[in-house]
Coordinates of C-alpha atoms in Angstrom, one line a residue:
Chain I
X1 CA 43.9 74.5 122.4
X2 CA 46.2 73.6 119.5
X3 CA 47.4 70.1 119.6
X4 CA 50.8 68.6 118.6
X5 CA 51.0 66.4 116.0
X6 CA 53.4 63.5 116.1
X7 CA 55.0 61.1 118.7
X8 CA 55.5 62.6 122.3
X9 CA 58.5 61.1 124.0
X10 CA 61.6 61.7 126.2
X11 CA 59.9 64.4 128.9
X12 CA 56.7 65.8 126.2
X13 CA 59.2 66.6 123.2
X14 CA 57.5 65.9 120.0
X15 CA 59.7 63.0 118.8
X16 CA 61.2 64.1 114.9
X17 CA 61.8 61.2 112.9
X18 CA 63.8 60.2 110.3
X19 CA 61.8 61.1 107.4
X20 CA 61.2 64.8 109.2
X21 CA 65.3 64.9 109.5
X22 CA 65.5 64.3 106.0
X23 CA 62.5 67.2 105.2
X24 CA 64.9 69.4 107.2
X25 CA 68.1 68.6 105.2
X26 CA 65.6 69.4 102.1
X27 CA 65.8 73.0 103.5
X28 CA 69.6 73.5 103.1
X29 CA 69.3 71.6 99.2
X30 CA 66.7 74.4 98.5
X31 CA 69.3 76.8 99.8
X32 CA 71.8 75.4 97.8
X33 CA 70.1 75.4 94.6
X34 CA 69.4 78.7 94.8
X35 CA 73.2 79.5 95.5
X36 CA 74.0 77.1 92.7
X37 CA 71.6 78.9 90.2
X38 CA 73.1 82.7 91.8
X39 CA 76.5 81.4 91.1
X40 CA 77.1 82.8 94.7
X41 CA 79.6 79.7 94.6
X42 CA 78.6 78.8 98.1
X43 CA 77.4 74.7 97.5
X44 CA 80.2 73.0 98.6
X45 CA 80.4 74.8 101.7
X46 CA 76.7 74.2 102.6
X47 CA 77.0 70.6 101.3
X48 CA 79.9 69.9 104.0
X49 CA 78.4 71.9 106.3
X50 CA 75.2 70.0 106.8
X51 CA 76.6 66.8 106.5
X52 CA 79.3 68.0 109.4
X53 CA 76.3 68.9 111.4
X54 CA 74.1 66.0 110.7
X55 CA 77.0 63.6 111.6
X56 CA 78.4 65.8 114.8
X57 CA 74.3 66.3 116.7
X58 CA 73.5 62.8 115.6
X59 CA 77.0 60.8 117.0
X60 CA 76.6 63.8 120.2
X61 CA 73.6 62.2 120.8
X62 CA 74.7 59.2 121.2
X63 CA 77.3 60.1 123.2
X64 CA 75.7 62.2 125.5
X65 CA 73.0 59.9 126.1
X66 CA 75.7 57.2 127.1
X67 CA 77.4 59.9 129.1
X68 CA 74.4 60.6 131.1
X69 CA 73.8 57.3 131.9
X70 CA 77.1 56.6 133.0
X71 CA 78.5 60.0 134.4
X72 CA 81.3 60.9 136.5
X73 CA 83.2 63.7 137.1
X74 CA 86.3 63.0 135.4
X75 CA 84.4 61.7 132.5
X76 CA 82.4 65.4 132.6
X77 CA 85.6 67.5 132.7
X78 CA 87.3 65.0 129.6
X79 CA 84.0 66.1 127.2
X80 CA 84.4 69.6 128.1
X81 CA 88.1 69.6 127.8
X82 CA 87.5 68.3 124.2
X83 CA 85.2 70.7 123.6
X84 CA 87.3 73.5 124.1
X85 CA 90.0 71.8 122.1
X86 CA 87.2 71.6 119.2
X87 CA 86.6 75.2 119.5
X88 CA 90.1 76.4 119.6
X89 CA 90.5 74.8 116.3
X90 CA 87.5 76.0 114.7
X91 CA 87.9 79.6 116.0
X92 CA 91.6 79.3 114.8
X93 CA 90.6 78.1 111.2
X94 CA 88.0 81.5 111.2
X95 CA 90.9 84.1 111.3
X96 CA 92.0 85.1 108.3
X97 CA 96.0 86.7 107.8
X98 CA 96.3 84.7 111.4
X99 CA 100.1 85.1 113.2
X100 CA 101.2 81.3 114.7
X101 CA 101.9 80.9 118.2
X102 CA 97.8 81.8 119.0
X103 CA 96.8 78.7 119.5
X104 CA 97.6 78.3 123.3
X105 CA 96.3 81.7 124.0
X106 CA 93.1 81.1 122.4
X107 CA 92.9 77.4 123.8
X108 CA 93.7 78.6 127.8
X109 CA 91.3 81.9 127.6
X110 CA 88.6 79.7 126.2
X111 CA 89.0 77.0 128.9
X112 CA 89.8 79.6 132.0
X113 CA 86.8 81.7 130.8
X114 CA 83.8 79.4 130.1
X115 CA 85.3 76.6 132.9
X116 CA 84.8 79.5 135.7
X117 CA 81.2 81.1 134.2
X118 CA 79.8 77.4 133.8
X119 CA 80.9 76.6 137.2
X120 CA 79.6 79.8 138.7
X121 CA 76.3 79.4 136.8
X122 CA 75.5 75.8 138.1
X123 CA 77.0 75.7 141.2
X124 CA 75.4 79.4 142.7
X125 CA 72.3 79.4 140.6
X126 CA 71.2 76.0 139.4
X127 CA 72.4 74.0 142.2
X128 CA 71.7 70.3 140.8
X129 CA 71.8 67.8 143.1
X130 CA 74.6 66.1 141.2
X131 CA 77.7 69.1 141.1
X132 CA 79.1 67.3 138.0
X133 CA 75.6 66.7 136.6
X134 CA 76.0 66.2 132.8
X135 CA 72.5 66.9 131.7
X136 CA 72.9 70.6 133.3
X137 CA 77.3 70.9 132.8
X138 CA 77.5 69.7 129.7
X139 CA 74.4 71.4 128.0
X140 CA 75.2 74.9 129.5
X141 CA 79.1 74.6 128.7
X142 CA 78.4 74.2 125.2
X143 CA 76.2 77.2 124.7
X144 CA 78.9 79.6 126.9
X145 CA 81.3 78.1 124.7
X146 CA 80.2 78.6 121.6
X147 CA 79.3 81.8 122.0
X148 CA 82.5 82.5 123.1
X149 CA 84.5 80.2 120.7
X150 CA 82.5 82.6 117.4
X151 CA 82.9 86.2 119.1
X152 CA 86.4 85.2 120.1
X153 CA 87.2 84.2 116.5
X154 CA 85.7 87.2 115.0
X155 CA 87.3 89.8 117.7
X156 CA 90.8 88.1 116.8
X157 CA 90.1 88.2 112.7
X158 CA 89.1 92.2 113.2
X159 CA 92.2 92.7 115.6
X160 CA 94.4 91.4 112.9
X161 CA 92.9 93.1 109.7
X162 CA 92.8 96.1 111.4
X163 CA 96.0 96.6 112.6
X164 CA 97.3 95.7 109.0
X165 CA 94.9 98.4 107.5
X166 CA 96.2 100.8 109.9
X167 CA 99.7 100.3 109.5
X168 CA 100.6 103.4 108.5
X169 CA 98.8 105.1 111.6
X170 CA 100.7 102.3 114.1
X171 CA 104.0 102.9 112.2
X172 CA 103.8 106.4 112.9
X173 CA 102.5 106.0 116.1
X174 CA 105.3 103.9 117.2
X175 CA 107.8 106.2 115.8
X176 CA 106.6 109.2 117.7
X177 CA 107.1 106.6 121.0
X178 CA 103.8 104.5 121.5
X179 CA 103.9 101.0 123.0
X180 CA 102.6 98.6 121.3
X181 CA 99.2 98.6 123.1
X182 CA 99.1 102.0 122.6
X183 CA 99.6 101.9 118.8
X184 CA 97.6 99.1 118.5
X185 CA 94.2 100.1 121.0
X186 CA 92.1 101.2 118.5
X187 CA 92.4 98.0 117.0
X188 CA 91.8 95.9 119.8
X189 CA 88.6 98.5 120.7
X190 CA 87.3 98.0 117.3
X191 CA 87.8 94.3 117.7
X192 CA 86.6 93.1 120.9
X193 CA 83.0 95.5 120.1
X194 CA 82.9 93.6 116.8
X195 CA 82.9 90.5 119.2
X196 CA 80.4 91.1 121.1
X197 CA 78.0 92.6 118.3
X198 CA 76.4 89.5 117.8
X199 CA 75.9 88.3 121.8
X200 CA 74.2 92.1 122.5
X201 CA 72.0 91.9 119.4
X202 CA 70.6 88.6 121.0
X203 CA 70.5 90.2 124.2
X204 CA 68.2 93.0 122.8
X205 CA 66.3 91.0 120.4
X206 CA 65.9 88.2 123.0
X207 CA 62.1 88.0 124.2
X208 CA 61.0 90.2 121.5
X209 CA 62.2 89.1 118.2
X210 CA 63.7 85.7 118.6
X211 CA 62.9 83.2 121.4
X212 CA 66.4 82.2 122.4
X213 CA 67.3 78.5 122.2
X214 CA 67.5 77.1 125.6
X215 CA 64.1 79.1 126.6
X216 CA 62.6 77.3 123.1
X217 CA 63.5 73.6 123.8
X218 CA 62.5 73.7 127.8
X219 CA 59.2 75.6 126.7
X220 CA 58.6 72.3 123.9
X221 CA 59.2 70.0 126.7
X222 CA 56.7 71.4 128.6
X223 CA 58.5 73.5 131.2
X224 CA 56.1 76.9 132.9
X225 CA 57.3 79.3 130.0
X226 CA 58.3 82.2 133.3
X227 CA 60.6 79.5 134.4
X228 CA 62.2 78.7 131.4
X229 CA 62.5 82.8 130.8
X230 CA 64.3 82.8 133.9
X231 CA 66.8 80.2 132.8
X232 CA 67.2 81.9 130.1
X233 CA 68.3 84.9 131.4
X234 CA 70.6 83.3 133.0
X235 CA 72.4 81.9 130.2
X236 CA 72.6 85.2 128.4
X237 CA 74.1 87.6 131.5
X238 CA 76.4 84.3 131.7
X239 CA 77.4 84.0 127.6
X240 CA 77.7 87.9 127.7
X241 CA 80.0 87.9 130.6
X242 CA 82.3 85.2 129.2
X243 CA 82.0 86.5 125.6
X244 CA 83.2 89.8 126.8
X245 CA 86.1 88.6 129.3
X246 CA 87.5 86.1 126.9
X247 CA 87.3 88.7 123.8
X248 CA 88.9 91.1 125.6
X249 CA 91.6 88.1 127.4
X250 CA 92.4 87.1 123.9
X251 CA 92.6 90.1 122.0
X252 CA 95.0 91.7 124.6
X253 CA 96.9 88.5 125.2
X254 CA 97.5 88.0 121.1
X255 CA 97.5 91.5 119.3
X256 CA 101.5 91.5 120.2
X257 CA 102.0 88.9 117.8
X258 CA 102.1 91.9 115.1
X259 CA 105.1 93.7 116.9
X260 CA 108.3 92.3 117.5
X261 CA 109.7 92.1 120.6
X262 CA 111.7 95.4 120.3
X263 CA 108.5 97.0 119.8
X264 CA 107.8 97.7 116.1
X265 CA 105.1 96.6 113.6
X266 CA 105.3 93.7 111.3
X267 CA 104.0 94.7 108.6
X268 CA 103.8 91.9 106.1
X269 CA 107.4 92.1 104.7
X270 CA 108.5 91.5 107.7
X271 CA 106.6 88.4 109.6
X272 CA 109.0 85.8 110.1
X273 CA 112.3 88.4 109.7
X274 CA 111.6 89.3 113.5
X275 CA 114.2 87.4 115.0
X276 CA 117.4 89.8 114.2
X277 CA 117.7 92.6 115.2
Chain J
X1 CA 118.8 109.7 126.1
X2 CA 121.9 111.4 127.7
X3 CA 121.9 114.3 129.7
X4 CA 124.4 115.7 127.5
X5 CA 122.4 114.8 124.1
X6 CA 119.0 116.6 125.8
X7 CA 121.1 120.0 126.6
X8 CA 122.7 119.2 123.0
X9 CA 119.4 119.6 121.3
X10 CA 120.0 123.2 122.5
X11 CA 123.4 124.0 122.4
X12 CA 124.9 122.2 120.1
X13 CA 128.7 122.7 121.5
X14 CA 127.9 121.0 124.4
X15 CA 127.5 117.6 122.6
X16 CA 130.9 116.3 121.5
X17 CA 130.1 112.3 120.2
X18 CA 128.4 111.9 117.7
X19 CA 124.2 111.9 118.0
X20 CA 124.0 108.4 115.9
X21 CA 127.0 106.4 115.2
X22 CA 126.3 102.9 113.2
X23 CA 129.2 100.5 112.4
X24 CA 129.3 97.2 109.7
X25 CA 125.1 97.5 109.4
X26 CA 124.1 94.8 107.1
X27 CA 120.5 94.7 106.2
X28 CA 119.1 91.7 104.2
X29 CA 115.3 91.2 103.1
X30 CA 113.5 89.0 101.9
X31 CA 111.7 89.7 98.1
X32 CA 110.4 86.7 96.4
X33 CA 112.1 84.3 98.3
X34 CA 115.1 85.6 98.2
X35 CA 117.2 87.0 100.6
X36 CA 118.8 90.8 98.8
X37 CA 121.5 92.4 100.6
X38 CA 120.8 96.0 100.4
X39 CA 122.7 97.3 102.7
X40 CA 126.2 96.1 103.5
X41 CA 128.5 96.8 106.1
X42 CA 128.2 100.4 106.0
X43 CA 129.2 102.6 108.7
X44 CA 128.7 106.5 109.4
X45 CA 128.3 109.4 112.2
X46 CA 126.4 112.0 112.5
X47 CA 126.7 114.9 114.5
X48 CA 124.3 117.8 115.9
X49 CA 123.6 120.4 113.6
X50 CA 123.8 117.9 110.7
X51 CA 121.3 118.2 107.5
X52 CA 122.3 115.0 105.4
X53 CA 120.5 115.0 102.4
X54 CA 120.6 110.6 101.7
X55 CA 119.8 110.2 97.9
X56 CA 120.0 107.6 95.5
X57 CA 118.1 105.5 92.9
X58 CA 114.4 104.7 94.0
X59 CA 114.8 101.1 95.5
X60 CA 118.3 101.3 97.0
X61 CA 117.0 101.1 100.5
X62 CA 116.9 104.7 101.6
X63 CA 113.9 104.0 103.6
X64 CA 114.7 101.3 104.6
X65 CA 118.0 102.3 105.7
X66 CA 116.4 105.5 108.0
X67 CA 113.5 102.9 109.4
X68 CA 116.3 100.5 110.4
X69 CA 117.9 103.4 112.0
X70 CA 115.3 104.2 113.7
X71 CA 114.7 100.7 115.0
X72 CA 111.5 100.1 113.2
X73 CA 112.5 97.2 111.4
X74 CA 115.3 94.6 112.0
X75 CA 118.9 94.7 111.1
X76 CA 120.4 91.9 109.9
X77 CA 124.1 92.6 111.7
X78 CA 126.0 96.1 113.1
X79 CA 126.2 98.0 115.6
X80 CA 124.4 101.6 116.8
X81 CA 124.8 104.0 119.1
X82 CA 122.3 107.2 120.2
X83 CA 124.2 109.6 122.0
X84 CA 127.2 107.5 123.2
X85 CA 124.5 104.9 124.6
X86 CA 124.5 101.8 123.5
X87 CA 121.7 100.2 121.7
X88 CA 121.9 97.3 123.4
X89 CA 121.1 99.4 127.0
X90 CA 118.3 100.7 125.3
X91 CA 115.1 99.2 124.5
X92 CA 113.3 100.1 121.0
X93 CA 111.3 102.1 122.5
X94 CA 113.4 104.4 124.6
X95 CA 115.3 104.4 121.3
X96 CA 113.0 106.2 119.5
X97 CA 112.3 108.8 121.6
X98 CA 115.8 109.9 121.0
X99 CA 115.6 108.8 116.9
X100 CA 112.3 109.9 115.6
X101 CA 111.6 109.1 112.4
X102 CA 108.8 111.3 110.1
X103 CA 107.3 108.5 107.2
X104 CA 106.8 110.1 103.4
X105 CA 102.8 109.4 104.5
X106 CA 101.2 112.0 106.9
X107 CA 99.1 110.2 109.2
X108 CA 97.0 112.2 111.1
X109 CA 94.1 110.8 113.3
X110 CA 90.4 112.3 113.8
X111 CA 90.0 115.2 116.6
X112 CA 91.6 119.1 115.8
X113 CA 95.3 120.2 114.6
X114 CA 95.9 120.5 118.2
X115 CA 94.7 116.9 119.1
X116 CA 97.3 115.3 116.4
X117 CA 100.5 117.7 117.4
X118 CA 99.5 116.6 121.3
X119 CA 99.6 112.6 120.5
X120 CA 103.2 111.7 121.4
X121 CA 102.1 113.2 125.2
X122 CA 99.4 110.9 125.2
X123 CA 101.9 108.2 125.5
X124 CA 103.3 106.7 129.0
X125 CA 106.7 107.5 128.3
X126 CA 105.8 111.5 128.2
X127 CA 103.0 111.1 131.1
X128 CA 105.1 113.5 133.0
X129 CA 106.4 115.4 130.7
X130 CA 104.6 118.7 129.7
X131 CA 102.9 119.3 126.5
X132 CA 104.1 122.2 124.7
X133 CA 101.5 125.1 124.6
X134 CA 99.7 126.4 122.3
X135 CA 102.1 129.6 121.5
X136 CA 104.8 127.0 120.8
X137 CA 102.5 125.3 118.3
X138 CA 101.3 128.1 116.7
X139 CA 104.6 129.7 116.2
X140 CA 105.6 126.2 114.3
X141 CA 103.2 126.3 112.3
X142 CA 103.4 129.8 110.8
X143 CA 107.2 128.8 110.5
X144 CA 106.3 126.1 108.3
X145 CA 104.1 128.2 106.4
X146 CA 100.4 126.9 107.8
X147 CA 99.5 130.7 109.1
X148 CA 95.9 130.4 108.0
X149 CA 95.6 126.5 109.9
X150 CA 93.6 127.1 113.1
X151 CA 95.1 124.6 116.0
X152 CA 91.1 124.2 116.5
X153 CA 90.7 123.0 113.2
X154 CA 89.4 119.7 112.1
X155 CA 92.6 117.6 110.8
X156 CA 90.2 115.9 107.9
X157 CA 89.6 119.2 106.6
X158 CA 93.3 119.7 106.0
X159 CA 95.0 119.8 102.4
X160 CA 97.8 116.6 101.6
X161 CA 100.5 119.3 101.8
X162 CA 99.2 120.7 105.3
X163 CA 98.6 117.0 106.7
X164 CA 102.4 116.3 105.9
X165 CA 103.6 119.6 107.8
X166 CA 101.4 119.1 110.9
X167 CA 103.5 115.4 110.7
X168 CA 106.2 116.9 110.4
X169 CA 105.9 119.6 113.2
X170 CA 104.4 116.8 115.5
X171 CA 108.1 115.3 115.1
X172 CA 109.6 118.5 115.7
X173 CA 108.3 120.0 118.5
X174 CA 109.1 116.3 120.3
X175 CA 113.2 118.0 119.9
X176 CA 114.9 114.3 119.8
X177 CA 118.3 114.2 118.9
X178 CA 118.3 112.9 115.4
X179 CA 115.1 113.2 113.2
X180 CA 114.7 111.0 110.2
X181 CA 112.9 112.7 107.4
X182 CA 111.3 110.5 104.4
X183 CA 110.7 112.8 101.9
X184 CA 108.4 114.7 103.7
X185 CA 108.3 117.2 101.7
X186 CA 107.2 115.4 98.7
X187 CA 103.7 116.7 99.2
X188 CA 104.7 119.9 99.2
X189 CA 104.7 123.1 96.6
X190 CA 108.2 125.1 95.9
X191 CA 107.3 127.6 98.7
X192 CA 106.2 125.3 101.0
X193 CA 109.4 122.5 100.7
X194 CA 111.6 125.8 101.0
X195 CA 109.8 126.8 104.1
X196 CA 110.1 123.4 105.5
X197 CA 113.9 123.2 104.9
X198 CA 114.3 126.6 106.2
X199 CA 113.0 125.3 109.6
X200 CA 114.8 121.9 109.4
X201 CA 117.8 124.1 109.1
X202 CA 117.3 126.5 111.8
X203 CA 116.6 123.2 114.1
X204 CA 119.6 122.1 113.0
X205 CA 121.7 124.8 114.1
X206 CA 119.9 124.7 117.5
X207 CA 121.5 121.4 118.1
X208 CA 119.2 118.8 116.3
X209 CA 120.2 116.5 113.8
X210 CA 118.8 115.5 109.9
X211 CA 118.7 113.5 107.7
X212 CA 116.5 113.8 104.4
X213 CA 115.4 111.3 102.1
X214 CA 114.4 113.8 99.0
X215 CA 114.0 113.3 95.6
X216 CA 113.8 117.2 94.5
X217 CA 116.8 119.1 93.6
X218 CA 118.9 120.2 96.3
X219 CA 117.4 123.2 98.2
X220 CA 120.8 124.5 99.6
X221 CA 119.8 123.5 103.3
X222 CA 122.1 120.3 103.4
X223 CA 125.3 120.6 105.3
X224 CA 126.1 117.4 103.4
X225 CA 125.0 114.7 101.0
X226 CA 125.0 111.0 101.3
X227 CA 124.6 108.9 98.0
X228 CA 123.5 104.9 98.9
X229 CA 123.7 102.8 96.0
X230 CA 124.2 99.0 96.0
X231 CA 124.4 98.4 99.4
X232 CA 127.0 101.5 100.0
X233 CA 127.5 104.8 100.8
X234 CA 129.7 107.6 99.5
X235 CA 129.8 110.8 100.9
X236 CA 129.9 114.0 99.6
X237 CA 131.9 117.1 101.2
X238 CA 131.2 117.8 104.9
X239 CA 132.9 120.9 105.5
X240 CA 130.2 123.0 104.5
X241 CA 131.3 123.5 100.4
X242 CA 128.8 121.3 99.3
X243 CA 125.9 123.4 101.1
X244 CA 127.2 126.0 99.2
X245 CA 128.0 124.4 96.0
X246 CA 123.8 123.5 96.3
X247 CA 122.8 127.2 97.4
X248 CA 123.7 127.7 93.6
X249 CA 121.8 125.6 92.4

């Protein structure tokens, strides 16, 4: 039997203090040495990045731990309303050559998507005594939704480089009488597989190569390892299904921003010129 | 599309208005910030059976001109009409099934010869409409001077100068009205451009109509040519003289 060094608190979770938070931000300074000594150019972005994380999981943890001391519904709704208003921002600022007017597209197929999974998940499967309980809502909404919020951004970036590296093919295409979607499907194909690359490669690896995140954290605090595998599988038919319906919801719902709305490509000399006719 | 335009892709008597009539197009763009006028207030027919050569300096919006036409880019102000239809009782896309225009780049998409000269049925608007068969496609092709290109064979394994007929012909055996040609035959050898004006020509007189964006001298299958420069047009003879006056050289 191995045993655990360190402080056991809050339900059997070794307790990580400050000094061991500070050996963990040690990691990303190695990495960023090393991308400072490549001249990969890559510092600044790590810099920000850790401190943006630091400061984000430290204050959520705050907040949460408030929030599920106090909950209510409406309270529990609020966070996850802001949450997809986070990650439509995020996943906005992560498409390049991005068309405006995508916002409210991405913002409602985030919300409609992960709002009905999360719903499904803990009301038909994990049935907490609480409906609205925060400790099982809010926790599960955030990993649907990121998943969601990264393959949504990436199927959108591909949808939108790809149609301008096929222009050609789409002009001629619409010329010989193609609809937009028609013109533009092996785009959207292309895009929402790209989208999903990442949630099938966890699906495969999961068990196997990588111990997925949720199973990791309830198996550390002491939860029967079959029953935290079960959860887990849960959570991953769930982010699959959400990834997949919202790639595919957003994709379809935004590609038209590339055609006008008598039908024709616009190319980059024309965005913005769309309105005459 | 009219009734009278589809029977006038036949019979060329039967079709009495002109297949495109545009009146006071302006077309502005935008280049560096700026807005250019490059085309201004020009107006023109064109009538079944036409071959309009459109030349000009490189730059003087030919191509621009045929894709704004064809309602693949926007027009700044004028008026068009397909057929005696408006354009404003037509939607782009119903548009271009009666203005189909052929860009200078062949674009040709994986699968066989046959798969890329299919790809306009493959679209709802021709869902029940049938494909043309194979005889039809093969007799194109040897008219266009692709005898030795199987209709089985892979389209990468084509040449540049084949890819651009197979475009081409794709356009063709769709029979719209008015066909828009950007120098597709740029790609093309002596033989192979005369082979390819030969057909436009013998479309033509079967009721379709042309025009060319070409920069090679004239091949003598032009019932008339256009010159855009600075926003205008001039015209050169319609009544057939200048066809001839190009035959010599």
């Amino acid at each position: 039997m191995i045993a655990l060094r360190g402080s056991y608190e809050m339900g059997g979770v070794p307790e990580i203090g400050n000094i061991e938070l500070l050996c963990a931000a040690g990691f990303m300074l190695v990495a960023g040495l090393v991308s400072y000594r490549s001249a990969m150019g890559l510092e600044k972005d790590i810099a920000i990045s850790t401190l943006r994380a630091f400061v984000q999981l430290i204050a959520l943890g705050f907040v949460l731990g408030w929030v599920f001391d106090n909950q209510s519904w409406e309270m529990v709704l609020l966070i996850m309303f802001i949450m997809v208003l986070n990650a439509t921002q995020i996943a906005r600022g992560r498409i390049k050559s991005c068309p405006s007017g995508i916002t409210l597209q991405l913002f409602v197929s985030l919300l409609i998507t992960s709002f009905t999974m999360v719903f499904l998940v803990v009301e038909l499967i994990v049935k907490p005594e609480l409906w609205y309980d925060a400790r099982v809502v809010v926790g599960i909404f955030g990993m649907i939704l990121g998943n969601a919020m990264s393959s949504s951004a990436v199927a959108l970036d591909r949808t939108f480089s790809s149609l301008d590296a096929r222009s050609d093919e789409v002009l001629a295409l619409i010329s010989l009488g193609a609809t937009p979607l028609e013109a533009a499907r092996p785009s959207i194909m292309s895009a929402v597989r790209a989208g999903m690359i990442p949630t099938l490669a966890t699906l495969s690896a999961a068990g196997v190569v990588q111990i997925p995140g949720m199973m990791t954290g309830q198996v550390l605090a002491g939860a029967d390892p079959l029953s935290a595998a079960k959860y887990q599988l849960v959570l991953l038919m769930a982010i699959s299904a959400t990834t997949t319906l919202c790639n595919i919801a957003v994709v379809r719902w935004c590609f038209r921003k590339r055609f006008s709305s008598d039908g024709y490509y616009l190319d980059s000399t024309l965005r913005g010129a769309s309105r005459s006719r | 599309m009219t009734k009278s335009c589809e029977e006038g892709a036949r019979s060329p008597k039967k079709c009495v208005e002109p297949v495109l009539s545009v009146r006071d197009l302006v077309i502005d763009i935008v280049h560096e910030g700026r807005i250019l006028r490059i085309i201004d207030a020009i107006s023109f027919d064109i009538y079944s059976g036409e071959v309009i050569d459109l030349v000009g300096p490189s730059g003087c919006g030919k191509s621009t001109l045929l894709l704004t036409v064809a309602r693949l880019r926007p027009k700044t102000s004028g008026h068009m009409s397909i057929c005696g239809r408006d354009e404003q009782e037509m939607d782009g896309r119903s548009w271009r099934q009666s203005v189909v225009y052929v860009p200078q780049k062949a674009t040709l998409i994986g699968g066989s010869v046959s798969d890329n000269l299919l790809i306009p049925w493959k679209f709802s608007c021709r869902k029940k409409v049938p494909a043309p068969k194979d005889d039809i496609l093969r007799a194109g092709l040897d008219a266009l001077g692709l005898r030795d290109v199987e209709l089985d064979r892979d389209a990468k394994r084509l040449s540049g100068g084949q890819a651009a007929r197979i475009a081409l012909l794709r356009a063709l055996v769709l029979k719209p009205p008015l066909l828009l040609l950007d120098e597709v035959d740029a790609a093309l050898d002596d033989e192979s451009a005369a082979l390819v004006g030969a057909y436009v020509r013998s479309c033509a007189e079967a009721g379709q109509a042309f025009v060319r964006v070409r920069h090679r001298p004239p091949d003598g299958f032009a019932t008339r040519r256009v010159y855009l420069a600075e926003g205008h047009i001039t015209s050169a003879r319609s009544d057939g003289a200048d066809d001839s006056v190009e035959r010599k050289l």
